[in-house]
Amino acid sequence: MIGNWNTTAVRTLRGTSAPMTYTLIAVCCLIFVLGPASGFTPSYGTGDALAAAQRAYFRRWGVVPADLFDGPAREVLTPATALFIHGSWVHLLGNMLFLFVFGAMAEERMGRVEFTLFYIGCGYLALLGYAAANATSQQSLVGASGAISAVLGAFLYLFPSARVTSLLPFLFFLPLRLPAWVVLPFWAALQWLALDQAPSGPGVAYLAHLVGFGLGLGYAWVRYGRGTKVKAAPAPAPEGENQP
């Protein structure tokens, strides 16, 4: 999942056209609903049978670092398929919220084809980077976090002044309107701190978040160069806040 702190950014520009962002969200939601993690498909069974089906499903479509580097050739595709698999409703909704909020403006700036290739390419490399750092792990890694982190990195470069609404727990969830250049580096710093404290074994892949964020920021800097950042217009009132 993208975040482990309570924040929601609201789009500051209205009227954006982002068909690929919405398509990616729809595909992820559809795959999740049809898969064993949603609990909506009776054919996977219940109880132990469902748990076994989930483990097999994540292992088949997710990234298993040990298999990626020492397994069959088809494992090279798993960093791409894992981008569309999520482990729980919270995992799915948290990621899709961030993609909805930040993806639309990034897609409008990049264009449909470039944004799609950027999303999948950076997501693949983020999961590959995590797998390389944990090459002997047998744990399955799934989720769009690496790709969405790349979108956050690109957004930071392209729209540094765009204001987002954040709910910070240590400020009693008081909503604050802050520019992206404050919110997103703060988010990245939290991922870095969490990486140092994360236990071994299953959990949030903070390293994939950081790799994706760096890739996205670097891509936007190289691709668009200095002086092409978009200045966001003053934002209307926020639509709401609810980040898992």
Coordinates of N, CA and C in Angstrom, one line a residue:
M1 N 0.8 -1.2 0.0 CA 0.0 0.0 0.0 C 0.9 1.2 0.0
I2 N 0.4 2.3 -0.6 CA 1.2 3.5 -0.7 C 1.5 4.1 0.6
G3 N 0.5 4.4 1.4 CA 0.8 5.2 2.6 C 0.5 4.4 3.9
N4 N 1.2 4.8 5.0 CA 0.9 4.3 6.3 C 0.6 5.5 7.2
W5 N 0.3 6.6 6.7 CA -0.1 7.8 7.4 C -1.4 8.4 6.7
N6 N -2.2 9.1 7.5 CA -3.5 9.5 7.0 C -3.4 10.8 6.2
T7 N -3.5 10.7 4.9 CA -3.5 11.9 4.1 C -4.3 11.7 2.8
T8 N -4.9 12.7 2.3 CA -5.6 12.6 1.0 C -5.3 13.9 0.3
A9 N -4.8 13.8 -0.9 CA -4.6 14.9 -1.8 C -5.8 15.0 -2.7
V10 N -6.3 16.2 -2.9 CA -7.4 16.4 -3.8 C -6.9 17.1 -5.0
R11 N -7.5 16.7 -6.2 CA -7.0 17.3 -7.4 C -7.2 18.8 -7.4
T12 N -6.2 19.6 -7.8 CA -6.4 21.0 -7.7 C -6.8 21.6 -9.0
L13 N -6.8 20.8 -10.1 CA -7.2 21.3 -11.4 C -8.4 20.4 -11.8
R14 N -9.5 21.1 -12.2 CA -10.7 20.3 -12.6 C -10.7 20.2 -14.1
G15 N -11.6 19.3 -14.6 CA -11.7 19.2 -16.0 C -10.6 18.4 -16.7
T16 N -9.8 17.6 -15.9 CA -8.7 16.9 -16.5 C -9.3 15.7 -17.3
S17 N -8.6 15.3 -18.4 CA -9.0 14.2 -19.2 C -7.9 13.1 -19.0
A18 N -8.3 12.0 -18.3 CA -7.3 11.0 -18.0 C -7.9 9.6 -18.2
P19 N -8.2 9.2 -19.4 CA -8.8 7.9 -19.6 C -8.0 6.7 -19.2
M20 N -6.7 6.8 -19.3 CA -5.8 5.7 -18.9 C -5.8 5.6 -17.4
T21 N -5.8 6.7 -16.7 CA -5.8 6.6 -15.2 C -7.0 5.9 -14.8
Y22 N -8.2 6.2 -15.3 CA -9.4 5.6 -14.9 C -9.5 4.2 -15.4
T23 N -8.9 3.9 -16.6 CA -8.8 2.5 -17.0 C -8.0 1.6 -16.1
L24 N -6.8 2.1 -15.7 CA -6.0 1.4 -14.8 C -6.7 1.1 -13.5
I25 N -7.4 2.1 -13.0 CA -8.2 1.9 -11.7 C -9.3 0.8 -11.9
A26 N -10.0 0.9 -13.1 CA -11.0 0.0 -13.3 C -10.5 -1.5 -13.5
V27 N -9.4 -1.6 -14.1 CA -8.8 -2.9 -14.3 C -8.3 -3.5 -13.0
C28 N -7.7 -2.7 -12.2 CA -7.2 -3.2 -10.8 C -8.4 -3.6 -10.0
C29 N -9.5 -2.8 -10.0 CA -10.7 -3.1 -9.2 C -11.3 -4.4 -9.7
L30 N -11.4 -4.6 -11.0 CA -12.1 -5.7 -11.6 C -11.3 -7.0 -11.3
I31 N -10.0 -6.9 -11.5 CA -9.1 -8.1 -11.2 C -9.2 -8.5 -9.7
F32 N -9.3 -7.5 -8.8 CA -9.4 -7.8 -7.4 C -10.7 -8.4 -7.1
V33 N -11.8 -7.9 -7.6 CA -13.1 -8.4 -7.3 C -13.2 -9.9 -7.8
L34 N -12.6 -10.2 -8.9 CA -12.7 -11.6 -9.5 C -11.7 -12.5 -8.8
G35 N -10.7 -12.0 -8.1 CA -9.7 -12.8 -7.4 C -10.1 -13.3 -6.1
P36 N -9.3 -14.1 -5.5 CA -9.6 -14.7 -4.2 C -9.6 -13.8 -3.0
A37 N -8.8 -12.7 -3.1 CA -8.7 -11.8 -2.0 C -9.9 -11.0 -1.6
S38 N -10.8 -10.8 -2.6 CA -12.0 -10.0 -2.4 C -13.1 -10.8 -1.6
G39 N -13.1 -12.1 -1.7 CA -14.1 -12.9 -1.0 C -15.4 -12.9 -1.8
F40 N -15.4 -12.4 -3.0 CA -16.7 -12.3 -3.8 C -16.9 -13.5 -4.7
T41 N -15.8 -14.4 -4.9 CA -15.9 -15.5 -5.8 C -16.1 -16.8 -5.1
P42 N -17.3 -17.4 -5.1 CA -17.5 -18.6 -4.3 C -16.6 -19.8 -4.7
S43 N -16.2 -19.8 -6.0 CA -15.4 -20.9 -6.4 C -14.1 -21.1 -5.7
Y44 N -13.6 -20.1 -5.0 CA -12.3 -20.2 -4.3 C -12.5 -20.9 -2.9
G45 N -13.8 -21.1 -2.5 CA -14.1 -21.7 -1.2 C -14.0 -20.8 -0.1
T46 N -14.0 -21.3 1.1 CA -13.9 -20.5 2.4 C -12.9 -21.1 3.3
G47 N -12.6 -20.4 4.3 CA -11.7 -20.9 5.4 C -10.3 -21.3 4.8
D48 N -9.8 -22.5 5.2 CA -8.5 -22.9 4.8 C -8.3 -23.0 3.2
A49 N -9.4 -23.4 2.6 CA -9.4 -23.5 1.1 C -9.2 -22.1 0.5
L50 N -9.8 -21.1 1.0 CA -9.7 -19.8 0.5 C -8.3 -19.2 0.8
A51 N -7.8 -19.5 2.0 CA -6.4 -19.0 2.3 C -5.4 -19.7 1.4
A52 N -5.5 -20.9 1.1 CA -4.6 -21.6 0.2 C -4.7 -21.1 -1.2
A53 N -6.0 -20.8 -1.7 CA -6.2 -20.2 -3.0 C -5.5 -18.8 -3.1
Q54 N -5.6 -18.0 -2.0 CA -5.0 -16.7 -2.0 C -3.4 -16.8 -2.1
R55 N -2.9 -17.7 -1.4 CA -1.4 -17.9 -1.4 C -0.9 -18.3 -2.8
A56 N -1.7 -19.3 -3.4 CA -1.3 -19.7 -4.7 C -1.5 -18.6 -5.8
Y57 N -2.5 -17.9 -5.6 CA -2.8 -16.7 -6.5 C -1.7 -15.7 -6.5
F58 N -1.3 -15.3 -5.3 CA -0.3 -14.3 -5.1 C 1.1 -14.8 -5.6
R59 N 1.3 -16.1 -5.4 CA 2.6 -16.6 -5.8 C 2.6 -16.7 -7.4
R60 N 1.5 -17.0 -8.0 CA 1.5 -17.2 -9.4 C 1.6 -15.8 -10.1
W61 N 0.9 -14.8 -9.6 CA 0.9 -13.5 -10.3 C 1.7 -12.4 -9.7
G62 N 2.2 -12.6 -8.4 CA 3.0 -11.7 -7.8 C 4.5 -11.9 -8.0
V63 N 5.3 -11.1 -7.4 CA 6.8 -11.2 -7.5 C 7.3 -12.0 -6.4
V64 N 7.9 -13.1 -6.6 CA 8.6 -13.9 -5.6 C 10.1 -13.8 -5.9
P65 N 10.9 -12.9 -5.2 CA 12.2 -12.6 -5.6 C 13.1 -13.8 -5.9
A66 N 13.0 -14.9 -5.0 CA 13.8 -16.1 -5.2 C 13.5 -16.7 -6.6
D67 N 12.2 -16.8 -6.9 CA 11.8 -17.4 -8.2 C 12.2 -16.5 -9.4
L68 N 12.1 -15.2 -9.2 CA 12.4 -14.2 -10.3 C 13.8 -14.4 -10.8
F69 N 14.7 -14.6 -9.9 CA 16.2 -14.7 -10.3 C 16.6 -16.2 -10.5
D70 N 15.9 -17.1 -10.0 CA 16.4 -18.5 -10.1 C 15.3 -19.4 -10.7
G71 N 14.1 -18.9 -11.0 CA 13.0 -19.7 -11.4 C 12.9 -19.8 -12.9
P72 N 11.8 -20.2 -13.5 CA 11.5 -20.3 -14.9 C 11.5 -18.9 -15.6
A73 N 11.6 -18.9 -16.9 CA 11.7 -17.7 -17.6 C 10.5 -16.8 -17.5
R74 N 9.3 -17.5 -17.3 CA 8.1 -16.7 -17.2 C 8.0 -15.8 -16.0
E75 N 8.9 -16.0 -15.0 CA 8.9 -15.2 -13.8 C 9.3 -13.8 -14.1
V76 N 9.9 -13.6 -15.3 CA 10.3 -12.2 -15.6 C 9.1 -11.3 -15.9
L77 N 8.0 -11.9 -16.1 CA 6.8 -11.1 -16.3 C 6.1 -10.7 -15.0
T78 N 6.4 -11.3 -13.9 CA 5.7 -11.1 -12.7 C 5.7 -9.7 -12.2
P79 N 6.9 -8.9 -12.4 CA 6.8 -7.5 -11.9 C 5.8 -6.7 -12.6
A80 N 5.3 -7.1 -13.8 CA 4.3 -6.4 -14.5 C 2.9 -6.9 -14.1
T81 N 2.7 -8.2 -13.9 CA 1.4 -8.7 -13.5 C 1.1 -8.3 -12.1
A82 N 2.1 -8.2 -11.2 CA 1.9 -7.9 -9.8 C 1.4 -6.5 -9.6
L83 N 1.6 -5.6 -10.6 CA 1.0 -4.2 -10.5 C -0.5 -4.2 -10.5
F84 N -1.1 -5.3 -10.9 CA -2.6 -5.3 -11.0 C -3.2 -6.2 -10.0
I85 N -2.4 -6.7 -9.0 CA -2.9 -7.6 -8.0 C -2.8 -6.9 -6.6
H86 N -3.8 -7.0 -5.8 CA -3.8 -6.4 -4.5 C -4.2 -7.4 -3.4
G87 N -3.7 -7.2 -2.2 CA -3.9 -8.3 -1.2 C -5.1 -8.1 -0.3
S88 N -5.8 -6.9 -0.3 CA -6.9 -6.7 0.5 C -7.7 -5.5 0.0
W89 N -8.9 -5.3 0.6 CA -9.6 -4.1 0.2 C -8.9 -2.8 0.6
V90 N -8.3 -2.8 1.8 CA -7.6 -1.6 2.2 C -6.4 -1.3 1.3
H91 N -5.7 -2.4 0.9 CA -4.6 -2.3 0.0 C -5.0 -1.7 -1.4
L92 N -6.1 -2.2 -1.9 CA -6.6 -1.7 -3.2 C -7.1 -0.3 -3.1
L93 N -8.0 0.0 -2.2 CA -8.6 1.3 -2.1 C -7.5 2.4 -1.8
G94 N -6.6 2.1 -0.9 CA -5.5 3.1 -0.7 C -4.7 3.4 -1.9
N95 N -4.3 2.4 -2.7 CA -3.6 2.6 -3.9 C -4.4 3.4 -5.0
M96 N -5.6 2.9 -5.1 CA -6.5 3.5 -6.2 C -6.8 5.0 -5.9
L97 N -6.9 5.3 -4.6 CA -7.2 6.7 -4.2 C -6.0 7.6 -4.6
F98 N -4.8 7.2 -4.4 CA -3.6 7.9 -4.8 C -3.5 8.0 -6.3
L99 N -3.8 7.0 -7.0 CA -3.7 7.0 -8.4 C -4.8 7.9 -9.0
F100 N -6.0 7.9 -8.4 CA -7.0 8.8 -8.9 C -6.7 10.3 -8.7
V101 N -6.1 10.6 -7.5 CA -5.8 12.0 -7.2 C -4.7 12.5 -8.0
F102 N -3.6 11.7 -8.1 CA -2.4 12.3 -8.7 C -2.2 11.8 -10.2
G103 N -2.8 10.7 -10.6 CA -2.6 10.2 -11.9 C -3.2 11.1 -13.0
A104 N -4.4 11.7 -12.7 CA -5.1 12.4 -13.8 C -4.3 13.6 -14.3
M105 N -3.8 14.4 -13.4 CA -3.0 15.5 -13.8 C -1.7 15.1 -14.5
A106 N -1.0 14.1 -14.0 CA 0.2 13.6 -14.6 C -0.1 13.0 -16.0
E107 N -1.2 12.3 -16.2 CA -1.5 11.8 -17.5 C -1.8 12.9 -18.5
E108 N -2.5 13.9 -18.0 CA -2.9 15.0 -18.9 C -1.6 15.8 -19.4
R109 N -0.6 15.8 -18.5 CA 0.6 16.5 -18.9 C 1.5 15.6 -19.8
M110 N 1.5 14.3 -19.5 CA 2.4 13.4 -20.3 C 1.7 13.0 -21.6
G111 N 0.4 12.8 -21.6 CA -0.3 12.2 -22.7 C -0.6 10.7 -22.4
R112 N -1.6 10.1 -23.0 CA -2.1 8.8 -22.7 C -1.0 7.7 -22.8
V113 N -0.4 7.7 -24.0 CA 0.6 6.6 -24.3 C 1.8 6.7 -23.4
E114 N 2.4 7.9 -23.3 CA 3.6 8.1 -22.5 C 3.3 7.8 -21.0
F115 N 2.1 8.2 -20.5 CA 1.8 8.0 -19.1 C 1.6 6.5 -18.8
T116 N 1.0 5.8 -19.8 CA 0.8 4.3 -19.6 C 2.1 3.6 -19.5
L117 N 3.0 3.9 -20.5 CA 4.3 3.3 -20.5 C 5.2 3.7 -19.3
F118 N 5.1 4.9 -18.9 CA 5.7 5.4 -17.7 C 5.3 4.6 -16.5
Y119 N 4.0 4.5 -16.3 CA 3.4 3.8 -15.2 C 3.8 2.4 -15.1
I120 N 3.7 1.6 -16.2 CA 4.1 0.2 -16.2 C 5.6 0.0 -16.1
G121 N 6.3 0.9 -16.8 CA 7.8 0.7 -16.8 C 8.4 1.0 -15.4
C122 N 8.0 2.1 -14.8 CA 8.5 2.5 -13.5 C 8.0 1.5 -12.4
G123 N 6.8 1.1 -12.6 CA 6.3 0.1 -11.6 C 7.0 -1.2 -11.7
Y124 N 7.3 -1.7 -12.9 CA 8.1 -2.9 -13.1 C 9.5 -2.7 -12.5
L125 N 10.2 -1.6 -12.7 CA 11.5 -1.4 -12.2 C 11.5 -1.3 -10.7
A126 N 10.5 -0.7 -10.1 CA 10.4 -0.5 -8.7 C 10.3 -1.9 -8.0
L127 N 9.5 -2.8 -8.5 CA 9.3 -4.1 -8.0 C 10.6 -4.9 -8.2
L128 N 11.2 -4.7 -9.4 CA 12.5 -5.4 -9.7 C 13.6 -4.9 -8.7
G129 N 13.6 -3.7 -8.4 CA 14.6 -3.2 -7.4 C 14.4 -3.8 -6.0
Y130 N 13.1 -3.9 -5.6 CA 12.8 -4.5 -4.3 C 13.3 -6.0 -4.4
A131 N 13.0 -6.7 -5.4 CA 13.3 -8.1 -5.5 C 14.8 -8.3 -5.5
A132 N 15.6 -7.4 -6.2 CA 17.0 -7.5 -6.2 C 17.6 -7.3 -4.8
A133 N 17.0 -6.4 -4.0 CA 17.5 -6.2 -2.6 C 17.1 -7.3 -1.7
N134 N 16.1 -8.1 -2.1 CA 15.7 -9.3 -1.3 C 15.7 -10.5 -2.1
A135 N 16.8 -10.8 -2.7 CA 16.9 -11.8 -3.8 C 16.5 -13.3 -3.3
T136 N 16.7 -13.5 -2.0 CA 16.4 -14.9 -1.5 C 15.0 -15.0 -0.9
S137 N 14.2 -13.9 -0.9 CA 12.9 -14.0 -0.2 C 12.0 -14.9 -1.0
Q138 N 11.1 -15.6 -0.2 CA 10.1 -16.4 -0.8 C 8.7 -15.8 -0.7
Q139 N 8.7 -14.5 -0.2 CA 7.4 -13.8 0.0 C 6.9 -13.2 -1.3
S140 N 5.6 -13.4 -1.5 CA 5.1 -12.8 -2.7 C 4.9 -11.3 -2.5
L141 N 5.2 -10.5 -3.5 CA 5.0 -9.0 -3.5 C 4.0 -8.7 -4.6
V142 N 2.9 -8.0 -4.2 CA 1.9 -7.6 -5.1 C 1.5 -6.1 -4.8
G143 N 0.9 -5.5 -5.8 CA 0.4 -4.2 -5.6 C 1.0 -3.1 -6.6
A144 N 0.2 -2.1 -6.8 CA 0.6 -1.0 -7.7 C 1.4 0.1 -7.0
S145 N 1.9 -0.1 -5.8 CA 2.5 0.9 -5.0 C 3.7 1.5 -5.7
G146 N 4.6 0.7 -6.3 CA 5.8 1.2 -7.0 C 5.4 2.1 -8.1
A147 N 4.4 1.7 -8.9 CA 4.0 2.5 -10.1 C 3.4 3.8 -9.6
I148 N 2.6 3.8 -8.6 CA 1.9 5.0 -8.1 C 2.9 5.9 -7.4
S149 N 3.9 5.3 -6.7 CA 5.0 6.1 -6.2 C 5.7 6.9 -7.3
A150 N 5.9 6.3 -8.4 CA 6.5 7.0 -9.6 C 5.6 8.1 -10.0
V151 N 4.3 7.9 -10.0 CA 3.4 9.0 -10.4 C 3.6 10.2 -9.4
L152 N 3.7 9.8 -8.1 CA 3.9 10.9 -7.1 C 5.2 11.7 -7.4
G153 N 6.3 10.9 -7.7 CA 7.5 11.6 -8.0 C 7.4 12.5 -9.2
A154 N 6.8 12.1 -10.2 CA 6.6 12.9 -11.4 C 5.7 14.1 -11.1
F155 N 4.7 13.9 -10.3 CA 3.8 15.0 -9.9 C 4.5 16.0 -9.2
L156 N 5.4 15.6 -8.3 CA 6.2 16.6 -7.5 C 7.0 17.5 -8.4
Y157 N 7.6 16.9 -9.5 CA 8.4 17.8 -10.4 C 7.5 18.7 -11.2
L158 N 6.4 18.1 -11.8 CA 5.6 18.8 -12.7 C 4.7 19.8 -12.1
F159 N 4.2 19.5 -10.9 CA 3.2 20.4 -10.2 C 3.6 20.7 -8.8
P160 N 4.8 21.3 -8.5 CA 5.3 21.4 -7.2 C 4.4 22.4 -6.3
S161 N 3.7 23.3 -7.0 CA 2.9 24.3 -6.3 C 1.4 23.9 -6.1
A162 N 1.1 22.7 -6.7 CA -0.3 22.3 -6.6 C -0.6 22.0 -5.1
R163 N -1.7 22.5 -4.6 CA -2.0 22.3 -3.2 C -2.9 21.0 -3.0
V164 N -2.5 20.3 -1.9 CA -3.2 19.1 -1.6 C -3.7 19.2 -0.1
T165 N -4.7 18.5 0.2 CA -5.3 18.6 1.6 C -4.8 17.3 2.3
S166 N -4.2 17.5 3.5 CA -3.6 16.4 4.2 C -4.2 16.4 5.6
L167 N -4.4 15.1 6.1 CA -4.8 14.9 7.5 C -3.7 14.2 8.2
L168 N -3.1 15.0 9.1 CA -1.9 14.4 9.8 C -2.3 14.0 11.2
P169 N -2.1 12.7 11.6 CA -2.5 12.2 12.9 C -1.9 13.0 14.1
F170 N -0.7 13.4 13.9 CA -0.1 14.1 15.1 C -0.5 15.5 15.3
L171 N -1.4 16.0 14.3 CA -2.0 17.3 14.5 C -3.5 17.1 14.6
F172 N -3.9 15.9 15.2 CA -5.3 15.6 15.5 C -6.2 15.7 14.3
F173 N -5.6 15.2 13.2 CA -6.3 15.1 11.9 C -6.9 16.4 11.4
L174 N -6.2 17.5 11.8 CA -6.6 18.8 11.3 C -6.3 18.9 9.8
P175 N -7.3 19.2 8.9 CA -7.0 19.3 7.5 C -6.1 20.5 7.2
L176 N -5.1 20.3 6.5 CA -4.2 21.4 6.1 C -4.0 21.4 4.6
R177 N -4.1 22.6 4.0 CA -3.8 22.8 2.5 C -2.3 23.1 2.4
L178 N -1.6 22.2 1.8 CA -0.1 22.4 1.6 C 0.3 22.1 0.2
P179 N 1.3 22.8 -0.3 CA 1.8 22.5 -1.6 C 2.4 21.1 -1.8
A180 N 2.4 20.6 -3.0 CA 3.0 19.3 -3.2 C 4.4 19.2 -2.8
W181 N 5.2 20.3 -2.9 CA 6.6 20.2 -2.6 C 6.8 20.0 -1.1
V182 N 5.8 20.2 -0.3 CA 5.8 19.9 1.1 C 5.3 18.5 1.4
V183 N 4.2 18.2 0.9 CA 3.5 17.0 1.2 C 4.2 15.8 0.7
L184 N 4.6 15.8 -0.6 CA 5.2 14.6 -1.2 C 6.6 14.3 -0.7
P185 N 7.5 15.2 -0.5 CA 8.8 14.9 0.2 C 8.6 14.4 1.6
F186 N 7.6 14.9 2.3 CA 7.3 14.4 3.6 C 6.9 13.0 3.6
W187 N 6.0 12.7 2.6 CA 5.6 11.3 2.4 C 6.8 10.4 2.1
A188 N 7.7 10.8 1.2 CA 8.9 10.0 0.9 C 9.8 9.8 2.1
A189 N 9.9 10.9 3.0 CA 10.7 10.8 4.2 C 10.1 9.7 5.1
L190 N 8.8 9.7 5.2 CA 8.1 8.7 6.1 C 8.4 7.3 5.5
Q191 N 8.5 7.1 4.2 CA 8.8 5.8 3.7 C 10.2 5.4 4.0
W192 N 11.1 6.3 4.0 CA 12.5 6.1 4.3 C 12.6 5.7 5.8
L193 N 12.0 6.4 6.7 CA 12.0 6.1 8.1 C 11.4 4.7 8.4
A194 N 10.3 4.4 7.7 CA 9.6 3.2 7.9 C 10.5 2.0 7.4
L195 N 11.2 2.3 6.3 CA 12.1 1.2 5.8 C 13.1 0.7 6.8
D196 N 13.7 1.7 7.6 CA 14.7 1.3 8.6 C 14.0 0.5 9.7
Q197 N 12.8 0.7 10.0 CA 12.1 0.1 11.1 C 11.3 -1.1 10.7
A198 N 11.1 -1.4 9.4 CA 10.3 -2.5 9.0 C 10.9 -3.8 9.4
P199 N 10.1 -4.7 9.9 CA 10.5 -6.0 10.3 C 10.7 -6.9 9.0
S200 N 11.5 -7.9 9.1 CA 11.7 -8.9 8.0 C 10.4 -9.7 7.8
G201 N 10.2 -10.2 6.7 CA 9.0 -10.9 6.4 C 7.9 -10.1 5.7
P202 N 6.6 -10.6 5.7 CA 5.6 -9.9 5.0 C 5.3 -8.5 5.5
G203 N 4.9 -7.6 4.7 CA 4.6 -6.2 5.1 C 4.6 -5.3 4.0
V204 N 4.7 -4.0 4.3 CA 4.6 -3.0 3.2 C 6.0 -2.9 2.6
A205 N 6.1 -2.9 1.3 CA 7.3 -2.8 0.5 C 7.8 -1.4 0.4
Y206 N 8.3 -0.8 1.5 CA 8.7 0.6 1.5 C 9.8 0.8 0.5
L207 N 10.7 -0.1 0.3 CA 11.8 0.1 -0.7 C 11.2 0.3 -2.1
A208 N 10.2 -0.5 -2.5 CA 9.6 -0.3 -3.8 C 9.0 1.1 -3.9
H209 N 8.4 1.6 -2.8 CA 7.9 3.0 -2.8 C 9.0 4.0 -3.2
L210 N 10.1 3.8 -2.5 CA 11.2 4.8 -2.6 C 11.8 4.7 -4.0
V211 N 12.0 3.4 -4.5 CA 12.6 3.3 -5.8 C 11.6 3.9 -6.9
G212 N 10.3 3.6 -6.8 CA 9.4 4.2 -7.7 C 9.3 5.7 -7.6
F213 N 9.3 6.2 -6.4 CA 9.3 7.7 -6.3 C 10.5 8.3 -7.0
G214 N 11.7 7.7 -6.7 CA 12.9 8.3 -7.3 C 12.9 8.1 -8.9
L215 N 12.4 7.0 -9.4 CA 12.3 6.8 -10.8 C 11.4 7.9 -11.4
G216 N 10.2 8.1 -10.8 CA 9.3 9.1 -11.3 C 9.8 10.5 -11.3
L217 N 10.5 10.9 -10.2 CA 11.0 12.2 -10.1 C 12.1 12.4 -11.2
G218 N 13.0 11.3 -11.3 CA 14.1 11.4 -12.2 C 13.6 11.5 -13.7
Y219 N 12.6 10.7 -14.0 CA 12.1 10.6 -15.3 C 11.5 12.0 -15.7
A220 N 10.7 12.6 -14.8 CA 10.1 13.9 -15.1 C 11.2 15.0 -15.3
W221 N 12.2 14.9 -14.5 CA 13.3 15.9 -14.6 C 14.1 15.7 -15.9
V222 N 14.4 14.5 -16.3 CA 15.1 14.3 -17.6 C 14.2 14.6 -18.8
R223 N 13.0 14.1 -18.7 CA 12.1 14.2 -19.9 C 11.6 15.6 -20.1
Y224 N 11.3 16.3 -19.1 CA 10.7 17.6 -19.3 C 11.6 18.8 -19.0
G225 N 12.7 18.5 -18.3 CA 13.7 19.6 -18.1 C 13.2 20.7 -17.3
R226 N 14.1 21.7 -17.1 CA 13.8 22.8 -16.3 C 12.9 23.8 -17.1
G227 N 12.1 24.4 -16.3 CA 11.2 25.5 -16.9 C 9.9 25.0 -17.6
T228 N 9.6 23.7 -17.5 CA 8.4 23.2 -18.1 C 7.4 22.8 -17.0
K229 N 7.6 23.1 -15.8 CA 6.7 22.7 -14.7 C 5.4 23.5 -14.9
V230 N 4.3 22.9 -14.5 CA 3.0 23.6 -14.7 C 2.6 24.2 -13.4
K231 N 2.3 25.5 -13.5 CA 1.8 26.2 -12.3 C 0.3 25.9 -12.1
A232 N 0.0 25.4 -10.9 CA -1.4 25.0 -10.7 C -2.2 26.3 -10.3
A233 N -3.5 26.3 -10.8 CA -4.4 27.4 -10.5 C -4.8 27.2 -9.0
P234 N -5.3 28.3 -8.4 CA -5.8 28.2 -7.1 C -6.9 27.1 -7.0
A235 N -6.9 26.3 -6.0 CA -7.8 25.2 -5.9 C -9.1 25.6 -5.2
P236 N -10.2 25.0 -5.7 CA -11.5 25.2 -5.0 C -11.5 24.3 -3.7
A237 N -12.6 24.4 -3.0 CA -12.7 23.6 -1.8 C -12.5 22.1 -2.0
P238 N -11.8 21.4 -1.1 CA -11.6 20.0 -1.2 C -12.8 19.2 -1.3
E239 N -12.7 18.0 -1.9 CA -13.8 17.1 -2.1 C -14.0 16.2 -0.9
G240 N -12.9 16.0 -0.1 CA -13.1 15.1 1.0 C -11.8 14.4 1.3
E241 N -11.6 13.9 2.5 CA -10.4 13.2 2.9 C -10.8 11.8 3.5
N242 N -10.1 10.8 3.0 CA -10.3 9.5 3.6 C -9.2 8.5 3.1
Q243 N -8.0 8.6 3.6 CA -7.0 7.7 3.2 C -6.7 6.6 4.2
P244 N -6.8 5.3 3.8 CA -6.6 4.3 4.8 C -5.2 4.3 5.4

